[in-house]
Coordinates of C-alpha atoms in Angstrom, one line a residue:
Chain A
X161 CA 0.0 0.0 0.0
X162 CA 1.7 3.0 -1.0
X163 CA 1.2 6.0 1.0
X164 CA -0.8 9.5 -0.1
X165 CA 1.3 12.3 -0.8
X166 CA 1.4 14.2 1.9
X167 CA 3.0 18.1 2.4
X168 CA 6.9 18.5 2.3
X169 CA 6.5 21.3 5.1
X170 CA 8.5 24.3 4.9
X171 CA 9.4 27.5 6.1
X172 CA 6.5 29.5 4.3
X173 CA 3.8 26.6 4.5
X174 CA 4.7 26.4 8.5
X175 CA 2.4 29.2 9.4
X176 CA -0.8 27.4 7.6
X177 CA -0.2 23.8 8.7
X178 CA 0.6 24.7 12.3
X179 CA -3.1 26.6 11.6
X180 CA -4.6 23.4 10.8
X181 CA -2.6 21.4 13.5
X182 CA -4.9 24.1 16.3
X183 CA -7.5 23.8 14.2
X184 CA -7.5 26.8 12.6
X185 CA -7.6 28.2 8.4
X186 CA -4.8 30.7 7.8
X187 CA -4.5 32.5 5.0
X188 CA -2.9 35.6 4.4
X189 CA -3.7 39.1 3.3
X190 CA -1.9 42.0 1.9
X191 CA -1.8 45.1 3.8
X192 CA -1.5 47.3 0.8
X193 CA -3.9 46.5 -1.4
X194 CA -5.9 44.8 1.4
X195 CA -7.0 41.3 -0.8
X196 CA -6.8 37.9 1.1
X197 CA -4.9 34.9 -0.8
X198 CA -3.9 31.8 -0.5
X199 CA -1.5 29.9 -0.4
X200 CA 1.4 31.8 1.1
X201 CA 3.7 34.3 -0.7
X202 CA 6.7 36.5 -0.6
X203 CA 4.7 38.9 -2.5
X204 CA 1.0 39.6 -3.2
X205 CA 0.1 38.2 -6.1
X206 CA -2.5 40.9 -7.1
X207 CA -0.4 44.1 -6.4
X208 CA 3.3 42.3 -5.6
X209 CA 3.3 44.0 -2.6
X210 CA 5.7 42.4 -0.1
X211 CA 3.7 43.9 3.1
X212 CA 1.8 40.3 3.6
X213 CA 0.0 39.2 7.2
X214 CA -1.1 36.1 8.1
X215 CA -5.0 36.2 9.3
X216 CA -7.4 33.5 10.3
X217 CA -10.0 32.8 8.0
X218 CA -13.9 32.3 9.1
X219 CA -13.5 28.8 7.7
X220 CA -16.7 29.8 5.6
X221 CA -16.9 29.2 1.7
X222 CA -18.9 27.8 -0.8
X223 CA -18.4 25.5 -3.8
X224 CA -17.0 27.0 -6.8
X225 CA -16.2 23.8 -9.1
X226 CA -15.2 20.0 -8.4
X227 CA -15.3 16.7 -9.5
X228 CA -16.2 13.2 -8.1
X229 CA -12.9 10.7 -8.6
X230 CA -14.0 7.4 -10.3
X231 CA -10.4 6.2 -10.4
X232 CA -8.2 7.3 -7.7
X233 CA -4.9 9.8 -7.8
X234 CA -2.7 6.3 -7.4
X235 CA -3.0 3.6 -5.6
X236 CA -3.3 5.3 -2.5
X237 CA -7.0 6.6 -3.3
X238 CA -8.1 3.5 -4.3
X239 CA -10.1 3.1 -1.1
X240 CA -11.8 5.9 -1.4
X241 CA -13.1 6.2 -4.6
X242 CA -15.4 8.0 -5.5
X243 CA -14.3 10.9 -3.4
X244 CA -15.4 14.5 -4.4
X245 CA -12.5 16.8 -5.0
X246 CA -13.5 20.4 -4.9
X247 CA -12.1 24.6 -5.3
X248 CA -13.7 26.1 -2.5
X249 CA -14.2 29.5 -2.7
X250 CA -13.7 31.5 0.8
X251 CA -16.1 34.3 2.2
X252 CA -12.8 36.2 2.4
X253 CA -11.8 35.7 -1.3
X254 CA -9.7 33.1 -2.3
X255 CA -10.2 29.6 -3.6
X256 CA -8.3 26.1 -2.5
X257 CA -8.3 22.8 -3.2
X258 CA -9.7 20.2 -0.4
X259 CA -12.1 17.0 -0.6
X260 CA -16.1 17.8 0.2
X261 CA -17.0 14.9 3.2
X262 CA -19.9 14.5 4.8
X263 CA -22.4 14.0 2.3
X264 CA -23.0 11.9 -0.6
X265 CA -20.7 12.8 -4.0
X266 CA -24.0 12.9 -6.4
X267 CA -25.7 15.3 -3.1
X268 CA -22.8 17.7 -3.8
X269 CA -23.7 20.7 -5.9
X270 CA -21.6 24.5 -6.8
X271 CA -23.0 27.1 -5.2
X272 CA -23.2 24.9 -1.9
X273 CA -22.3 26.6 1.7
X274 CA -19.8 24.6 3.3
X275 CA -17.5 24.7 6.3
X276 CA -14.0 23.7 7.4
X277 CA -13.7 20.6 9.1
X278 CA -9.6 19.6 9.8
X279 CA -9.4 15.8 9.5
X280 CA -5.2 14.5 10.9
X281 CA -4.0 12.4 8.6
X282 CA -0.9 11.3 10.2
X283 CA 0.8 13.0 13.5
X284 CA 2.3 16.0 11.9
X285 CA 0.2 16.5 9.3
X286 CA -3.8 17.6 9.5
X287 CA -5.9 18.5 6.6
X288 CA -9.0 21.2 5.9
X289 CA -11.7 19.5 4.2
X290 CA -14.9 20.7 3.9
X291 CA -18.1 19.6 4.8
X292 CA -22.0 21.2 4.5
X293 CA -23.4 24.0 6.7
Chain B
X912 CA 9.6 40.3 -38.7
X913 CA 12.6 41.4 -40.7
X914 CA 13.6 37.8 -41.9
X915 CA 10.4 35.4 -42.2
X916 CA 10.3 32.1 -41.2
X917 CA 9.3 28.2 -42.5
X918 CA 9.1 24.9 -41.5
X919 CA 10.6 23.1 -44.6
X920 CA 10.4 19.2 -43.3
X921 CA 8.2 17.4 -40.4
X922 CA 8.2 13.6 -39.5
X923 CA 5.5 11.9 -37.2
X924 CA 7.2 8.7 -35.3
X925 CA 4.6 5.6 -37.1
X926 CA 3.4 3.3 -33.9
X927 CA 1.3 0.6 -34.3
X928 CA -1.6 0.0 -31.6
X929 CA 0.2 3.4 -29.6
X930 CA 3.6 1.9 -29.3
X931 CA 6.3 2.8 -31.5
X932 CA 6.5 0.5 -34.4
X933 CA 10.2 0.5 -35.1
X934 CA 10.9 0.4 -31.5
X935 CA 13.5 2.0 -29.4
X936 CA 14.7 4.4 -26.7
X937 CA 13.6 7.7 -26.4
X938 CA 16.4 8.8 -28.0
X939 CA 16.4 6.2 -30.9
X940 CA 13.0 7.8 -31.3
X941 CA 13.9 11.2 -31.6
X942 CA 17.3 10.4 -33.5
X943 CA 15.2 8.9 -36.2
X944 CA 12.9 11.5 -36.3
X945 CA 15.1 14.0 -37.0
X946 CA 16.8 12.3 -39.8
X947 CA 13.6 12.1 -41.5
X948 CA 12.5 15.5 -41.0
X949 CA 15.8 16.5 -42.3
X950 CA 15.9 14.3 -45.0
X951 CA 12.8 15.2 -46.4
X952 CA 13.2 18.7 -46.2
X953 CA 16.8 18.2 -48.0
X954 CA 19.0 19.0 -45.1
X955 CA 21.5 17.3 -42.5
X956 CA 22.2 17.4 -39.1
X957 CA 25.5 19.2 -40.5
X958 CA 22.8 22.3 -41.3
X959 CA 21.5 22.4 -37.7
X960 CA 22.4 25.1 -35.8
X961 CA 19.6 25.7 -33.2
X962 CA 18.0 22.8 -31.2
X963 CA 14.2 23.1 -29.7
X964 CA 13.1 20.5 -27.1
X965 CA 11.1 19.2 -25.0
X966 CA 10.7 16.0 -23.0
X967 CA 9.5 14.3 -19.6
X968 CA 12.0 11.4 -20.0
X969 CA 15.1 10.9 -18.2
X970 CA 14.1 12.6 -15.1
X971 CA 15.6 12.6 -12.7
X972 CA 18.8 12.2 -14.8
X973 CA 19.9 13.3 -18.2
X974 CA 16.0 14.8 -18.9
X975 CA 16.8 17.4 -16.4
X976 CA 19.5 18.9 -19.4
X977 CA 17.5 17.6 -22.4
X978 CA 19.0 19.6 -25.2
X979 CA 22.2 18.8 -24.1
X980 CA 21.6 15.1 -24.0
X981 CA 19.6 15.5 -27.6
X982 CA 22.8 17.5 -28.5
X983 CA 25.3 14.7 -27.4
X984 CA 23.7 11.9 -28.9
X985 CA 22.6 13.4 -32.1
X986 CA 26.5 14.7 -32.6
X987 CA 25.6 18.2 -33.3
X988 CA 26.8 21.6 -31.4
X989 CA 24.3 24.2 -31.8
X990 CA 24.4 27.5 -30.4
X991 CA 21.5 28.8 -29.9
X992 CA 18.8 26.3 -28.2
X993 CA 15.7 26.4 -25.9
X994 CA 14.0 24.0 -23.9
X995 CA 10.8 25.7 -23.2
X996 CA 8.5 23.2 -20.8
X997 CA 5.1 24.4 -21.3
X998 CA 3.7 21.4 -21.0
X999 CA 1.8 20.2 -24.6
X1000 CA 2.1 23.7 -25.7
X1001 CA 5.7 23.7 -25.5
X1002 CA 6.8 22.5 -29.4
X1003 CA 4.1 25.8 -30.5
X1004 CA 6.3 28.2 -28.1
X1005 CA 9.4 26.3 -29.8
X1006 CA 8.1 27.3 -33.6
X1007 CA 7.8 31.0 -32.2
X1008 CA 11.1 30.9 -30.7
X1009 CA 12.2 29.5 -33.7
X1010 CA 11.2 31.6 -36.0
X1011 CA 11.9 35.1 -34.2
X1012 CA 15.5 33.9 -33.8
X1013 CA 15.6 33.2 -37.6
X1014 CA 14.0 36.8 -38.3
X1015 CA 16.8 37.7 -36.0
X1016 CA 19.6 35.9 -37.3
X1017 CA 20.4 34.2 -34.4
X1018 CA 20.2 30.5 -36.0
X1019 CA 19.9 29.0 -39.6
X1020 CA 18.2 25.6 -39.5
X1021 CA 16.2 24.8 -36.1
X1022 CA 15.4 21.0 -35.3
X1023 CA 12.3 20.9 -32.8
X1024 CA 12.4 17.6 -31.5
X1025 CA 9.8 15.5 -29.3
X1026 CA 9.9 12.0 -27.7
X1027 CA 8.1 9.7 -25.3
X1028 CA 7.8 6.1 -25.1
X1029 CA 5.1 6.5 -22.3
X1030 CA 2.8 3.2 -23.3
X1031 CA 6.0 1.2 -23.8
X1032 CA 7.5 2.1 -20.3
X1033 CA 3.5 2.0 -18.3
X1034 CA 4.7 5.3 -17.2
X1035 CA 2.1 8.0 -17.7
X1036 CA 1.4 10.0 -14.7
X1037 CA 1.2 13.8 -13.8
X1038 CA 0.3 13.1 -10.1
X1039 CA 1.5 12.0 -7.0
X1040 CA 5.3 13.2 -6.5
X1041 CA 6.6 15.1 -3.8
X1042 CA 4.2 17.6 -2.6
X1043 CA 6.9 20.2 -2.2
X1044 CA 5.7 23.9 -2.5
X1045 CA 2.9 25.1 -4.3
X1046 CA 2.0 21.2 -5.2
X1047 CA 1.5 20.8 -1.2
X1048 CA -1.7 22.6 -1.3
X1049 CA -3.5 20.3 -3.8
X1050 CA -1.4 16.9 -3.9
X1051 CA -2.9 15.2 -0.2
X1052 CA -6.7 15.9 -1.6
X1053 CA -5.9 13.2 -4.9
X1054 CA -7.1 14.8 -7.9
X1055 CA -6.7 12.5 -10.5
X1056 CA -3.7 14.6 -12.8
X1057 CA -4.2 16.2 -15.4
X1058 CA -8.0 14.3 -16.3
X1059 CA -9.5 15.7 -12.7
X1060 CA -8.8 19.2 -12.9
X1061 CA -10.3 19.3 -16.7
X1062 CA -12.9 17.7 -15.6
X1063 CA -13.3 20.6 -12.9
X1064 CA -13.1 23.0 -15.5
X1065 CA -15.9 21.2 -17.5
X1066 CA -18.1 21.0 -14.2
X1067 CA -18.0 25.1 -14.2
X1068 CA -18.5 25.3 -17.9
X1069 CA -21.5 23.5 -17.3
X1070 CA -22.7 25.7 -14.2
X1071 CA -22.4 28.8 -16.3
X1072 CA -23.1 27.9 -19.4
X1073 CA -25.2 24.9 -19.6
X1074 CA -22.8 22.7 -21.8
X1075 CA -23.8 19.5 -22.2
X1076 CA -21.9 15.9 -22.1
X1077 CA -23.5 15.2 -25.3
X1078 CA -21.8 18.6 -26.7
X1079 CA -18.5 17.6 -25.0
X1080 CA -19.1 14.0 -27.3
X1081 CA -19.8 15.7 -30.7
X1082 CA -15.9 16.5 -30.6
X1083 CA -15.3 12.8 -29.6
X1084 CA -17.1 11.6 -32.2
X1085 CA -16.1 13.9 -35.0
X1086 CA -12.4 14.1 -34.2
X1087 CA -12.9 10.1 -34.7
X1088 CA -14.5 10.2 -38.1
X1089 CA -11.4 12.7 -38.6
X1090 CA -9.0 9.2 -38.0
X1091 CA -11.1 7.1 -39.9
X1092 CA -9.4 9.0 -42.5
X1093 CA -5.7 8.7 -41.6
X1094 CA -4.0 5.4 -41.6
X1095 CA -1.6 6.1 -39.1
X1096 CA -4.4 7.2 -36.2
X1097 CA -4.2 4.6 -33.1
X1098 CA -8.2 4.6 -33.1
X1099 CA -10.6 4.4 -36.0
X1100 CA -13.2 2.3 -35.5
X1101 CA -16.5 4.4 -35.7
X1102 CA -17.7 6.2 -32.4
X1103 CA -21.0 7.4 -31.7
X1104 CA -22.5 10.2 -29.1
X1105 CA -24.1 7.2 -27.0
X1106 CA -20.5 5.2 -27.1
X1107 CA -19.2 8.3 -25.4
X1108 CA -22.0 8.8 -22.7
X1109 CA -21.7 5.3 -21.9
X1110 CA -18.3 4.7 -21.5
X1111 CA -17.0 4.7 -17.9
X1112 CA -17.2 8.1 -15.8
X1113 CA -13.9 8.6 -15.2
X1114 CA -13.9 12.3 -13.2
X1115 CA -17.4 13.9 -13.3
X1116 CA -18.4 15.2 -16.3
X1117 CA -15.8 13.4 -18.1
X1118 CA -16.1 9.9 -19.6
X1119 CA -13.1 7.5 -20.8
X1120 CA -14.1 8.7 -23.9
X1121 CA -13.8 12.3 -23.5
X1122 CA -10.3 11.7 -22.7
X1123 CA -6.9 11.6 -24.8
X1124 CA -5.6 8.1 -25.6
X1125 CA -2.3 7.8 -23.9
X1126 CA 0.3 6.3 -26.5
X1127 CA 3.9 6.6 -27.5
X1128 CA 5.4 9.0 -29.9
X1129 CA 7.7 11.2 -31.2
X1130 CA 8.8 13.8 -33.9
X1131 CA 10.4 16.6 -35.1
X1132 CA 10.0 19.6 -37.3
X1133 CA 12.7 21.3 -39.3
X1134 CA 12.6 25.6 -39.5
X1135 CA 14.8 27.6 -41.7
X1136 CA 14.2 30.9 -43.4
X1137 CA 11.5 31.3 -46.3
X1138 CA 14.5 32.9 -48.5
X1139 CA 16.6 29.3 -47.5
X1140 CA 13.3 27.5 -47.9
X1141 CA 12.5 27.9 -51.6
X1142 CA 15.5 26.3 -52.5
X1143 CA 14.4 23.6 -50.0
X1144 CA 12.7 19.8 -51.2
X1145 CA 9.2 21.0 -49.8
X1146 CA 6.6 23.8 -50.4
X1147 CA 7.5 25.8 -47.5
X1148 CA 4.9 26.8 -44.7
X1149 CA 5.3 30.2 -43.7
X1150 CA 5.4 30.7 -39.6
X1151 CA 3.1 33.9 -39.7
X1152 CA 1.7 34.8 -36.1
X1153 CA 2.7 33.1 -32.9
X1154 CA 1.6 34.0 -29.0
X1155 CA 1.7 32.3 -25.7
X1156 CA 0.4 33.1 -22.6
X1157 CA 1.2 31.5 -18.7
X1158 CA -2.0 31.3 -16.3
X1159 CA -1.0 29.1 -13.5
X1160 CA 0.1 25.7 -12.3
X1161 CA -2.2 24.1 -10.2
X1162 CA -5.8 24.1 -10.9
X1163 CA -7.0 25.8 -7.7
X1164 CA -4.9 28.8 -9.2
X1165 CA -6.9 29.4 -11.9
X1166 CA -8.5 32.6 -12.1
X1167 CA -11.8 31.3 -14.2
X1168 CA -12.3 28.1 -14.4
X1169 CA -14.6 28.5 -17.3
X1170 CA -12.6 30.5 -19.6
X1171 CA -9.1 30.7 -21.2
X1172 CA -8.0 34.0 -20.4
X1173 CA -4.5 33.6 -21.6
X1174 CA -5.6 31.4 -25.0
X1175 CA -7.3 34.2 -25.9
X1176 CA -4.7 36.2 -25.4
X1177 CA -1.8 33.9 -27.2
X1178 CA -4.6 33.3 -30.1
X1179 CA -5.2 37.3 -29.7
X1180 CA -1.5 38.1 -30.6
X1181 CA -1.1 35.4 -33.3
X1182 CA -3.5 36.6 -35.2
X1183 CA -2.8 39.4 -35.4
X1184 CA 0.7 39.0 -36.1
X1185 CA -0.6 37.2 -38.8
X1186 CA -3.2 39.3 -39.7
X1187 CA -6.0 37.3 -39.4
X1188 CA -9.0 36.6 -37.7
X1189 CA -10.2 33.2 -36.5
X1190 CA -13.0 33.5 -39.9
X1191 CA -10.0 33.2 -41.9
X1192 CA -8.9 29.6 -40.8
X1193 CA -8.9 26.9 -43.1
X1194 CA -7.8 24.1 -41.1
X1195 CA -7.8 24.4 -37.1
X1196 CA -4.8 21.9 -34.5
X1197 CA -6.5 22.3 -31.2
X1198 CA -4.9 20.7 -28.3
X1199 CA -7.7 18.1 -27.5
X1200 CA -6.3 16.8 -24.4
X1201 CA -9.6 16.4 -23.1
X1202 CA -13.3 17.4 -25.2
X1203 CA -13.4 20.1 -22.5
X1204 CA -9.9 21.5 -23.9
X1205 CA -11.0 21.9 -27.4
X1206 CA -14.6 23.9 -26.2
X1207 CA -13.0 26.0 -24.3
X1208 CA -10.3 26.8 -26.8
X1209 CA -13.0 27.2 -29.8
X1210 CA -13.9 30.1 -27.0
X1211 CA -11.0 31.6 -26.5
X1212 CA -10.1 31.7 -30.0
X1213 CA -12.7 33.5 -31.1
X1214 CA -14.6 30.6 -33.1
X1215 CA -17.3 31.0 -31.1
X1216 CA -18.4 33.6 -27.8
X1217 CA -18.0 33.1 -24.4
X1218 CA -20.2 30.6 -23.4
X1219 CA -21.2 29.1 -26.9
X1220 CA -18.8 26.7 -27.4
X1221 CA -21.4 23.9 -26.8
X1222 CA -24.1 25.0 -29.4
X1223 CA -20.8 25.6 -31.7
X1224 CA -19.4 21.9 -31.8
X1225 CA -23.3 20.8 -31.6
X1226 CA -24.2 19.0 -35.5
X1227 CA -20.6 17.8 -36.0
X1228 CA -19.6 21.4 -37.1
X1229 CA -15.9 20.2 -36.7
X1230 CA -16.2 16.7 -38.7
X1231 CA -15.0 15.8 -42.0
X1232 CA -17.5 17.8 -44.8
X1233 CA -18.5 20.2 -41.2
X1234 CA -18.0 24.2 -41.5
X1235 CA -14.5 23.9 -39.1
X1236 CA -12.5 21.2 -40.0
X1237 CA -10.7 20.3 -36.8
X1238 CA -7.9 18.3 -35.5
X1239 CA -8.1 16.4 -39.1
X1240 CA -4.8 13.8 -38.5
X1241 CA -7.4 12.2 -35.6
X1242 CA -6.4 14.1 -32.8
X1243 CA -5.0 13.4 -29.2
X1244 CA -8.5 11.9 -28.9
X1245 CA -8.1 9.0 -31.9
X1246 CA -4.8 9.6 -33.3
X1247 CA -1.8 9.7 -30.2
X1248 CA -1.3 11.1 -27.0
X1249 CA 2.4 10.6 -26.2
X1250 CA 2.4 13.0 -23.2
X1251 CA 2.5 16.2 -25.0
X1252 CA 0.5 16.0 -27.9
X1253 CA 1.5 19.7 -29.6
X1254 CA 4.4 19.1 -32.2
X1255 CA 1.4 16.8 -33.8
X1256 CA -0.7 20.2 -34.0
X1257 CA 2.0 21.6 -36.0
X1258 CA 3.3 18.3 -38.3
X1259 CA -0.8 18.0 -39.4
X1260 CA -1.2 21.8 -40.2
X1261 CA 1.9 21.7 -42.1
X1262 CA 0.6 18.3 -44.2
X1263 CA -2.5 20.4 -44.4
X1264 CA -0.8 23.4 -46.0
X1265 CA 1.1 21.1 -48.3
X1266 CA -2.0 19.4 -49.6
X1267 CA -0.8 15.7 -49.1
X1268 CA -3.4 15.0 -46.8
X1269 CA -5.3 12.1 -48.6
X1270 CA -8.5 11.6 -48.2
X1271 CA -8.9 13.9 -45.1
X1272 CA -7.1 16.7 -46.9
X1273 CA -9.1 20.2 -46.3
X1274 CA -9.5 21.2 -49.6
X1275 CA -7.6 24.6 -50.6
X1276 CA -6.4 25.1 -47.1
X1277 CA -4.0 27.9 -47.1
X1278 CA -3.9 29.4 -43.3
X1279 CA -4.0 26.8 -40.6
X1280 CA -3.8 27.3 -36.6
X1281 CA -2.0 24.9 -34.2
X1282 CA -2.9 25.8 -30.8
X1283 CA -1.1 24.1 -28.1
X1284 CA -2.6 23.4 -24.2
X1285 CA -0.1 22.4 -21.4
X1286 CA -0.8 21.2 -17.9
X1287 CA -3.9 21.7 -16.5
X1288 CA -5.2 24.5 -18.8
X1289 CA -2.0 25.7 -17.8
X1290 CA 0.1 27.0 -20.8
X1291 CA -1.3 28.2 -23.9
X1292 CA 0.8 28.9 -27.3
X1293 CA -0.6 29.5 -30.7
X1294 CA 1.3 29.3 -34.6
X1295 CA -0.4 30.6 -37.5
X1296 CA 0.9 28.8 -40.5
X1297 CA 0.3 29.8 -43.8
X1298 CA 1.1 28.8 -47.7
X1299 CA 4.5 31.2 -48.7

């Protein structure tokens, strides 16, 4: 059984996967132009501003696009196909990648409110995924 | 362009059921493929001067330099080169490059060269390495790479627009009447709009069918300049327009997930290099990685509006005898997918301008467009060829 890829942690990732260790979504936001985004950067990537904060997002969002996986990424997924892979799209702005749980893959729709739920895969590592209001 | 620019020989590796039929390394491959391209443009490897590659072989290993390791084996020192990895689109970028350093005078003869015995090895994957920086934000949630985050893109097409899976089919199914008609396409057996819907789901909307084959192959395309080229073995194909454009790598990173925003801005530019407008195209190479790939590019491209990429393709518009004849060699979809499918957007449009097409040849087809997608809708890059 070959293992899931899991995140090669690193000096500017720390910040969001600690978040997620406590439970918490970080993104980050630029203080001169003022627009959240995610996933960390040196500079803003709307106005390359290098004045950049990390804040803790509401954990609100809704569906913007996904996809239900019929054949797994790898042997690793293979016991949990299907499995809905999703872009959530936060209140504050920007959109990630995460899996929709909670509900059944044909139940899942875009447009639909969902909330963070942080799932620890391994001892170091815990996930957001997201899951209905 | 003070010096323009043709592509005076081309040379498609033959496979048989995907695999290639001769045999061979990757390099064998590409080796041989130059040799042809040369020979039947009336050149050698002694004319080359400029090398254009791009691979996902050898890696980690001698892929990581792979025009030096083309360069070694192939016995040739040339001095200007560029290994542009765009993904699919990168062998489009390499006829640009290519032919502004020939307007320049910065090279002679260019050899574009392409490679992959993917099928043979049971290697093709775009997913599950390392999930070092930006990858570690999408890797642990398993998208299926590259099908899944097309298939996201399609799911938002849909939202907006209302596209259809039967309208994502008609390009199935007329890209495969389109290999009926060429003898060296991997899949030509007939294919109908109900085939497609009931072949396997593979990522929601997407069905096996609505997906590239995955196959071996190789090639390479020779450039020199038109002056060079009229003394040259073939009708030369004038390199009129070329753009590109960069959006993102991952998928969550995409602005708009239901539009091209930097296809329309690579097709923007080469038209207009070119000076002309998507009306004008005779013959049209769309990367058709996935059905969703080709709608979305029709969009950006100006074939159709936003949003009307569906009703566009609807009728078999793009099949042989339709109003747009598109992808005619068969396609990523019928013909091969070796990884990165563009330098067979360019070879096809070339055969195309030449009129040695056979029975699928587009009558009188004198501008063509090869329009190249890499990654996940990542890359874009767009030739206008024309007849000198």
């Amino acid at each position: 059984m070959s293992e899931k890829p899991f995140p090669i942690i690193d000096a500017e990732s720390r910040p969001f996967w600690q978040g997620t260790r406590e439970r918490r979504l970080m993104i980050q936001r630029c203080t001169a132009c003022r627009r959240h985004f995610f996933y960390a950067r040196a500079l803003c990537p709307s106005c390359h501003s290098d004045a950049v904060d990390w804040v803790t997002a509401s954990g609100r969002g809704t569906i913007y696009t996904f996809t239900i996986a019929r054949r797994p990424a790898g042997p690793a997924f293979k016991g949990d196909v299907p499995y809905v892979v999703a872009l959530v799209e936060l209140e504050e702005g920007p959109r990630l990648m995460t899996n929709i749980i909670g509900i059944a893959p044909e139940s899942v729709h875009i447009g639909q409110k969902v909330k963070a739920v942080f799932e620890d895969a391994t001892d170091e590592v815990t996930l957001v995924k997201f899951a209905p209001v | 362009m003070e010096r323009k620019a043709a592509i005076v020989g081309v040379h498609d590796t033959p496979l048989k059921d995907g695999i290639v039929a001769a045999g061979g390394t990757v390099l064998q491959i590409q080796a041989r493929a130059a040799k042809a391209a040369l020979d039947e443009a009336g050149l050698t490897l002694d004319d080359v001067d400029a090398l254009f590659t791009a691979g996902s072989w050898g890696i980690p290993g001698p892929g990581v330099f792979v025009a030096s390791t083309l360069a070694e084996y192939l016995g040739i020192r040339p001095g200007y080169m560029d290994g542009t990895q765009i993904g699919g689109s990168s062998f489009e970028a390499h006829v640009g490059h290519a032919a502004a350093a020939i307007a320049q005078g910065a090279c002679e003869v260019a050899l574009i060269l392409y490679g992959s015995t993917q099928k043979s090895d049971a290697s093709r994957t775009l997913g599950a390495r390392g999930a070092m920086l930006n990858s570690q934000y999408e890797a642990p949630y398993g998208l299926p790479s590259p099908v899944g985050a097309y298939a996201m893109a399609a799911m938002r097409h849909a939202h907006e627009h209302g596209t259809t899976p039967e309208q994502l089919a008609e390009i199935a199914v007329a890209t495969r009447k389109w290999a009926a008609l060429n003898p060296a396409a991997t899949m030509r057996d007939p294919l109908s709009i109900e085939d497609v819907l009931k072949s396997p789901m593979i990522a929601d909307p997407l069905h096996l069918r609505d997906c590239c084959l995955i196959t071996d192959g190789g090639g390479a395309i020779v450039m020199t300049s038109l002056d060079r080229a009229r003394d040259l073995k073939q009708k030369p194909v004038v390199v009129a327009g070329f753009g590109a454009g960069l959006s993102h790598w991952g998928i969550s990173q995409m602005p708009d997930l239901a539009w091209l925003a930097h296809a329309a801005e690579s097709g923007k530019r080469a038209m207009a290099m070119a000076g002309v407008a998507a009306g004008d195209i005779d013959v049209a190479e769309i990367y058709d990685s996935f059905t969703i790939t080709v709608l979305m590019s029709l969009e950006a491209l100006g074939f159709c509006k936003r949003g009307e990429g569906g009703a566009f393709v609807a009728g078999q518009r793009t099949a042989p005898g339709g109003d747009l004849p598109l992808n005619t060699n068969g396609g990523g979809l019928s013909y091969c997918h070796p990884g990165m499918y563009g330098l067979f957007l360019l070879t096809e449009a070339v055969r195309q301008l030449r009129g040695e097409c056979g029975p699928r040849q587009v009558k009188d087809a004198e501008v063509a467009l090869a329009h190249g997608t890499g990654g996940v809708l990542s890359t874009a890059a767009t030739c206008i060829l024309t007849v000198a």
